[in-house]
Amino acid sequence: MTEPRYGWTPSIDQVKPRGLPSPRGPLSALLIDQLAGPVRGVGRPPAYSGDPVHGEDAALALYVLYELHYRGFADVDEDWEWEPSLLATRAELERDYIARVTELVGPVPEAGDVVTGLQAAMSVVEGPSLSMYAAERADLRELRELAVHRSAWQLKEADPHSWAIPRLAGRPKAALIEIQKDEYGEGVQRDMHQVLFGLTMESLGLDASYGAYLDHLPAVTLATVNLVSMFGLHRKWRGALCGHLATFEMTSVAPMGNYAAAMRRLGMSTDSRHFYEVHVVADAHHSSVGAEELAGGLVEQEPELLPQVLFGAAAVSVLERHFADHVLDSFGQGETSLLKPLERRSRRLVVA
Ligand SMILES: [Fe+2]
Ligand SMILES: [Fe+2]
């Protein structure tokens, strides 16, 4: 097996959708069962078990429903995407999801200007840094698990924010495009951040195929992606989506540097760290574009969206905190942070 190097791109099979995941409760079981068949009304679905945000059943159900708007699943009829009864089920689930997220977030700090407000909203939760743990202590098994968690987002990084492009105009739209052109590697496949993350995964002996690890990912991970999918799919949440992206950009530089340091400490090659190092540079710039031009530009046009922008920032911060707490707790107890442990690596690791 040749070592993956910068310039690696996924095979056609790796970008194709995978099959449906295994169900995790009554609602996900019914939906997955129905999606495997012909398109038809789904009727009244059973209640999900557990919490609407962090319960396994609801998180997977929502994740699967959202995935129909991304690349879908192998052997699932594409007409399911707009099946009215399925959309009605999704709408119910979203109502419960956002109500619970609002509860978890609590009061969002008020602020006079966007940048100060974003900084305050991001600080609604505090706790130990996951990336610092990675830089200082994580072993290879833990680093591989972290990459698997992040694959849910990174292999579709930027895509839900792109849904805002036709919904914005003028200054915030230009800012979004400026960020997105970097995210998509300025149109060069090997430089797309999604592809660079695939290179990191392959270097870690993981499978960078889209959706390959869905059955490994706990609700606490899926919930973070569900948030941005929900904001991205609904025009009415465009403010929260911009707050979400601004937050990602504003909080990225130090963690990305920490993950690069973790990879370096474990002897991983320059190429395998490229994803993180690119972000250290790019997000130093994206940070101000996201806060001042994207979020600031939107609020200049629609001042009434400021609370929603800040809610988006607080929501992503809170869900990321839950995710980090779960992973750090699991690592602290010497347990897997995934739903099931990874198989032993099949590929020799690239060491610089
Ligand atoms: Fe990126
Ligand atoms: Fe960025």
Coordinates of C-alpha atoms and ligand atoms in Angstrom, one line a residue:
M1 CA 0.0 0.0 0.0
T2 CA 1.5 3.4 -1.0
E3 CA 1.7 6.1 1.5
P4 CA -0.9 8.9 0.9
R5 CA 0.9 12.2 0.1
Y6 CA -0.3 15.7 -0.6
G7 CA -2.1 15.5 -3.9
W8 CA -4.2 12.5 -2.7
T9 CA -7.8 12.6 -3.9
P10 CA -10.6 10.2 -3.0
S11 CA -11.5 7.4 -5.5
I12 CA -14.9 7.5 -7.1
D13 CA -16.1 4.8 -4.8
Q14 CA -15.0 6.8 -1.8
V15 CA -17.2 9.8 -2.7
K16 CA -20.2 7.6 -3.4
P17 CA -22.9 7.4 -0.7
R18 CA -22.8 4.4 1.6
G19 CA -25.7 2.2 2.6
L20 CA -28.1 3.1 5.4
P21 CA -26.8 2.9 9.0
S22 CA -28.0 0.5 11.7
P23 CA -31.0 1.9 13.7
R24 CA -30.7 3.0 17.3
G25 CA -34.3 3.1 18.5
P26 CA -37.9 3.0 17.4
L27 CA -37.9 6.2 15.2
S28 CA -34.6 5.6 13.4
A29 CA -35.6 1.9 12.9
L30 CA -38.9 2.9 11.2
L31 CA -37.3 5.6 9.0
I32 CA -34.4 3.4 7.9
D33 CA -36.7 0.6 7.2
Q34 CA -39.0 2.8 5.1
L35 CA -36.1 4.5 3.2
A36 CA -34.9 1.1 2.0
G37 CA -38.2 0.7 0.2
P38 CA -40.2 2.6 -2.4
V39 CA -41.2 6.2 -1.8
R40 CA -44.6 6.4 0.0
G41 CA -46.2 8.2 2.9
V42 CA -44.6 7.2 6.2
G43 CA -47.7 7.7 8.4
R44 CA -47.4 8.6 12.0
P45 CA -43.9 7.6 13.2
P46 CA -43.3 6.3 16.7
A47 CA -41.8 8.6 19.3
Y48 CA -38.0 8.6 19.5
S49 CA -36.4 7.2 22.6
G50 CA -34.3 9.5 24.8
D51 CA -33.3 13.1 24.4
P52 CA -34.0 15.0 21.1
V53 CA -30.5 16.3 20.8
H54 CA -28.2 13.8 22.5
G55 CA -30.3 10.7 22.4
E56 CA -29.0 8.1 19.9
D57 CA -32.4 7.5 18.3
A58 CA -33.4 11.1 17.6
A59 CA -29.8 12.2 16.6
L60 CA -29.5 9.4 14.1
A61 CA -33.0 9.9 12.7
L62 CA -32.4 13.6 12.1
Y63 CA -28.9 12.9 10.7
V64 CA -30.3 10.4 8.2
L65 CA -33.1 12.7 7.2
Y66 CA -30.6 15.6 6.6
E67 CA -28.3 13.3 4.7
L68 CA -31.0 12.9 2.0
H69 CA -30.2 16.6 1.2
Y70 CA -26.4 16.0 0.9
R71 CA -25.3 12.9 -0.9
G72 CA -28.0 10.5 0.2
F73 CA -27.6 6.8 0.8
A74 CA -26.8 4.0 -1.6
D75 CA -30.0 2.3 -2.9
V76 CA -32.3 4.9 -1.3
D77 CA -34.7 6.4 -3.9
E78 CA -33.8 10.1 -4.4
D79 CA -37.4 11.1 -4.4
W80 CA -37.5 10.5 -0.6
E81 CA -35.7 13.9 -0.3
W82 CA -39.0 15.8 -0.9
E83 CA -41.6 13.2 0.3
P84 CA -44.1 15.4 2.2
S85 CA -44.8 13.0 5.0
L86 CA -41.0 12.5 5.6
L87 CA -40.6 16.3 5.7
A88 CA -43.4 16.5 8.3
T89 CA -41.6 14.0 10.4
R90 CA -38.4 16.0 10.1
A91 CA -40.2 19.2 11.0
E92 CA -41.5 17.6 14.2
L93 CA -38.1 16.4 15.1
E94 CA -36.5 19.8 14.4
R95 CA -39.0 21.5 16.7
D96 CA -38.0 19.2 19.6
Y97 CA -34.3 19.5 18.6
I98 CA -34.2 23.3 18.5
A99 CA -36.3 23.6 21.7
R100 CA -33.8 21.4 23.5
V101 CA -30.8 23.3 22.0
T102 CA -32.3 26.5 23.2
E103 CA -32.7 25.1 26.7
L104 CA -29.0 23.9 26.7
V105 CA -27.8 27.3 25.5
G106 CA -29.8 29.3 28.1
P107 CA -29.7 33.1 27.9
V108 CA -27.6 34.4 25.1
P109 CA -25.5 37.5 26.1
E110 CA -26.7 40.7 24.6
A111 CA -24.2 42.9 23.0
G112 CA -24.0 46.2 21.2
D113 CA -21.8 45.1 18.3
V114 CA -21.5 41.9 16.4
V115 CA -17.9 41.0 17.2
T116 CA -18.2 41.6 20.9
G117 CA -21.5 39.7 20.9
L118 CA -19.9 36.8 19.1
Q119 CA -17.1 36.7 21.6
A120 CA -19.5 36.7 24.5
A121 CA -21.7 34.1 22.9
M122 CA -18.8 31.7 22.4
S123 CA -17.9 32.1 26.1
V124 CA -21.3 30.8 27.4
V125 CA -19.5 27.5 28.1
E126 CA -16.0 26.8 29.3
G127 CA -14.1 23.7 30.0
P128 CA -10.8 21.8 29.3
S129 CA -9.5 22.0 25.7
L130 CA -9.8 18.9 23.6
S131 CA -7.2 20.1 21.2
M132 CA -4.8 20.9 24.0
Y133 CA -5.2 17.3 25.3
A134 CA -4.5 16.1 21.8
A135 CA -1.3 18.3 21.5
E136 CA 0.0 17.2 24.9
R137 CA -1.2 13.7 25.6
A138 CA -3.3 11.9 23.0
D139 CA -2.0 8.6 21.7
L140 CA -2.5 7.4 18.2
R141 CA -5.6 5.5 19.1
E142 CA -7.2 8.6 20.5
L143 CA -6.1 10.7 17.6
R144 CA -7.6 8.2 15.2
E145 CA -10.9 8.3 17.1
L146 CA -10.9 12.1 17.0
A147 CA -10.4 12.0 13.2
V148 CA -13.3 9.6 12.9
H149 CA -15.6 11.8 15.0
R150 CA -14.6 14.8 12.9
S151 CA -15.1 13.0 9.6
A152 CA -18.9 13.5 10.0
W153 CA -18.3 17.2 9.6
Q154 CA -15.0 17.6 7.8
L155 CA -15.8 15.3 4.8
K156 CA -18.7 17.7 4.1
E157 CA -17.0 20.8 5.5
A158 CA -18.4 24.0 4.0
D159 CA -21.3 22.3 2.3
P160 CA -24.2 23.4 4.6
H161 CA -22.8 27.0 4.7
S162 CA -23.0 27.0 0.9
W163 CA -26.8 26.7 1.3
A164 CA -26.7 30.3 2.5
I165 CA -25.2 31.7 -0.8
P166 CA -28.5 32.2 -2.6
R167 CA -30.1 33.6 0.6
L168 CA -27.6 36.4 1.1
A169 CA -26.9 39.5 -0.9
G170 CA -24.2 42.1 -1.1
R171 CA -21.6 42.3 1.6
P172 CA -22.3 39.2 3.6
K173 CA -22.6 37.2 0.4
A174 CA -19.2 38.4 -0.8
A175 CA -17.7 37.5 2.6
L176 CA -19.2 34.0 2.5
I177 CA -17.8 33.4 -1.0
E178 CA -14.4 34.6 0.1
I179 CA -14.4 32.0 2.9
Q180 CA -15.9 29.3 0.8
K181 CA -13.4 29.7 -2.1
D182 CA -10.7 28.7 0.3
E183 CA -12.7 25.9 1.9
Y184 CA -13.2 24.5 -1.6
G185 CA -9.5 24.8 -2.5
E186 CA -10.1 27.6 -5.0
G187 CA -11.5 25.0 -7.2
V188 CA -8.6 22.6 -7.1
Q189 CA -9.7 19.2 -5.8
R190 CA -6.5 18.2 -3.9
D191 CA -6.7 21.5 -1.9
M192 CA -10.4 21.3 -0.9
H193 CA -10.5 21.1 2.9
Q194 CA -12.8 18.0 2.6
V195 CA -10.1 16.3 0.5
L196 CA -7.2 17.4 2.8
F197 CA -9.1 15.9 5.7
G198 CA -9.4 12.7 3.7
L199 CA -5.6 12.7 3.3
T200 CA -5.2 13.1 7.1
M201 CA -7.6 10.2 7.6
E202 CA -5.8 7.9 5.1
S203 CA -2.5 8.8 6.7
L204 CA -3.9 7.7 10.0
G205 CA -4.8 4.3 8.4
L206 CA -8.5 5.3 8.3
D207 CA -11.0 5.0 5.5
A208 CA -11.8 8.4 4.1
S209 CA -14.9 7.2 2.3
Y210 CA -17.8 9.5 2.8
G211 CA -20.0 8.1 5.6
A212 CA -17.8 5.1 6.3
Y213 CA -18.0 5.5 10.1
L214 CA -21.6 6.6 10.6
D215 CA -22.3 3.5 12.7
H216 CA -19.4 4.5 15.0
L217 CA -20.5 8.0 15.7
P218 CA -22.3 8.7 18.9
A219 CA -25.2 11.2 19.1
V220 CA -23.0 13.8 20.7
T221 CA -21.1 13.9 17.5
L222 CA -24.1 13.7 15.2
A223 CA -25.8 16.5 17.1
T224 CA -23.0 19.0 16.1
V225 CA -23.6 18.2 12.4
N226 CA -27.4 18.3 12.8
L227 CA -27.1 21.8 14.1
V228 CA -25.4 23.2 11.0
S229 CA -27.6 21.1 8.7
M230 CA -30.7 22.6 10.3
F231 CA -29.3 26.1 10.1
G232 CA -28.2 25.6 6.5
L233 CA -31.4 24.1 5.2
H234 CA -33.8 26.8 6.6
R235 CA -33.6 30.3 5.2
K236 CA -35.1 31.6 8.4
W237 CA -32.0 30.4 10.3
R238 CA -29.6 32.3 8.0
G239 CA -28.5 34.5 10.9
A240 CA -27.7 31.5 13.0
L241 CA -25.8 29.9 10.1
C242 CA -23.7 33.0 9.7
G243 CA -23.1 33.1 13.5
H244 CA -22.1 29.4 13.3
L245 CA -19.6 29.9 10.5
A246 CA -18.1 33.1 12.2
T247 CA -17.7 31.1 15.4
F248 CA -16.0 28.2 13.6
E249 CA -13.6 30.6 11.9
M250 CA -12.9 32.6 15.1
T251 CA -12.2 29.6 17.2
S252 CA -10.2 27.5 14.7
V253 CA -6.6 28.8 14.7
A254 CA -5.4 27.6 18.1
P255 CA -7.1 24.2 18.0
M256 CA -5.9 23.5 14.5
G257 CA -2.3 24.4 15.6
N258 CA -2.8 22.0 18.5
Y259 CA -3.9 19.1 16.3
A260 CA -0.9 19.8 14.0
A261 CA 1.3 19.7 17.1
A262 CA -0.3 16.4 18.1
M263 CA 0.4 14.8 14.7
R264 CA 4.0 16.1 14.8
R265 CA 4.6 14.7 18.3
L266 CA 3.4 11.3 17.1
G267 CA 5.7 11.4 14.1
M268 CA 3.1 11.9 11.4
S269 CA 4.3 13.3 8.1
T270 CA 4.0 16.9 6.9
D271 CA 1.5 15.8 4.3
S272 CA -0.8 14.2 6.8
R273 CA -0.8 17.4 8.9
H274 CA -1.4 19.7 5.9
F275 CA -5.1 20.0 6.7
Y276 CA -4.5 21.5 10.1
E277 CA -1.6 23.7 9.0
V278 CA -3.7 25.1 6.2
H279 CA -6.4 26.1 8.7
V280 CA -4.0 27.9 11.0
V281 CA -3.1 30.2 8.1
A282 CA -6.5 30.4 6.4
D283 CA -8.6 30.9 9.5
A284 CA -6.5 33.7 10.8
H285 CA -8.0 35.6 7.9
H286 CA -11.4 33.9 7.8
S287 CA -11.8 34.9 11.4
S288 CA -12.2 38.6 10.7
V289 CA -14.0 38.0 7.4
G290 CA -16.5 35.7 9.2
A291 CA -17.1 38.1 12.1
E292 CA -16.9 41.5 10.6
E293 CA -18.0 41.0 7.0
L294 CA -20.2 38.0 7.1
A295 CA -22.0 38.3 10.4
G296 CA -21.4 42.1 10.6
G297 CA -22.6 42.6 7.1
L298 CA -25.7 40.6 7.6
V299 CA -26.6 42.5 10.8
E300 CA -26.0 45.8 9.1
Q301 CA -28.6 44.8 6.5
E302 CA -31.0 43.1 9.0
P303 CA -30.3 44.4 12.5
E304 CA -33.2 42.2 13.9
L305 CA -31.0 39.1 13.1
L306 CA -28.4 40.0 15.7
P307 CA -29.9 37.8 18.5
Q308 CA -30.1 34.9 16.1
V309 CA -26.5 35.3 14.9
L310 CA -25.4 35.2 18.6
F311 CA -27.7 32.2 19.2
G312 CA -26.0 30.4 16.4
A313 CA -22.6 31.2 17.9
A314 CA -23.7 30.1 21.4
A315 CA -25.4 26.9 20.1
V316 CA -22.4 25.6 18.3
S317 CA -20.2 26.4 21.3
V318 CA -22.5 24.5 23.7
L319 CA -22.8 21.4 21.4
E320 CA -19.0 21.4 20.8
R321 CA -18.6 21.5 24.6
H322 CA -20.8 18.5 25.1
F323 CA -18.8 16.7 22.4
A324 CA -15.5 17.6 24.0
D325 CA -16.6 16.6 27.4
H326 CA -17.8 13.2 26.1
V327 CA -14.5 12.5 24.4
L328 CA -12.3 13.7 27.3
D329 CA -14.4 11.6 29.7
S330 CA -14.0 8.5 27.6
F331 CA -10.3 9.0 27.1
G332 CA -9.9 9.7 30.8
Q333 CA -11.4 6.4 31.5
G334 CA -9.4 4.6 28.9
E335 CA -12.5 3.8 26.9
T336 CA -13.5 4.3 23.3
S337 CA -15.3 7.5 22.7
L338 CA -17.0 5.9 19.7
L339 CA -20.0 3.6 19.7
K340 CA -17.7 0.8 19.0
P341 CA -13.9 0.6 18.8
L342 CA -12.1 1.0 15.5
E343 CA -10.6 -2.0 13.9
R344 CA -6.9 -2.2 14.1
R345 CA -5.3 -0.2 11.3
S346 CA -4.9 -1.9 8.0
R347 CA -2.4 0.5 6.5
R348 CA 1.2 1.4 7.5
L349 CA 1.3 4.9 9.0
V350 CA 3.2 7.6 7.2
V351 CA 6.0 8.8 9.5
A352 CA 8.1 11.8 8.5
Ligands
FE1 FE -11.7 24.6 6.3
FE2 FE -11.9 28.5 7.4

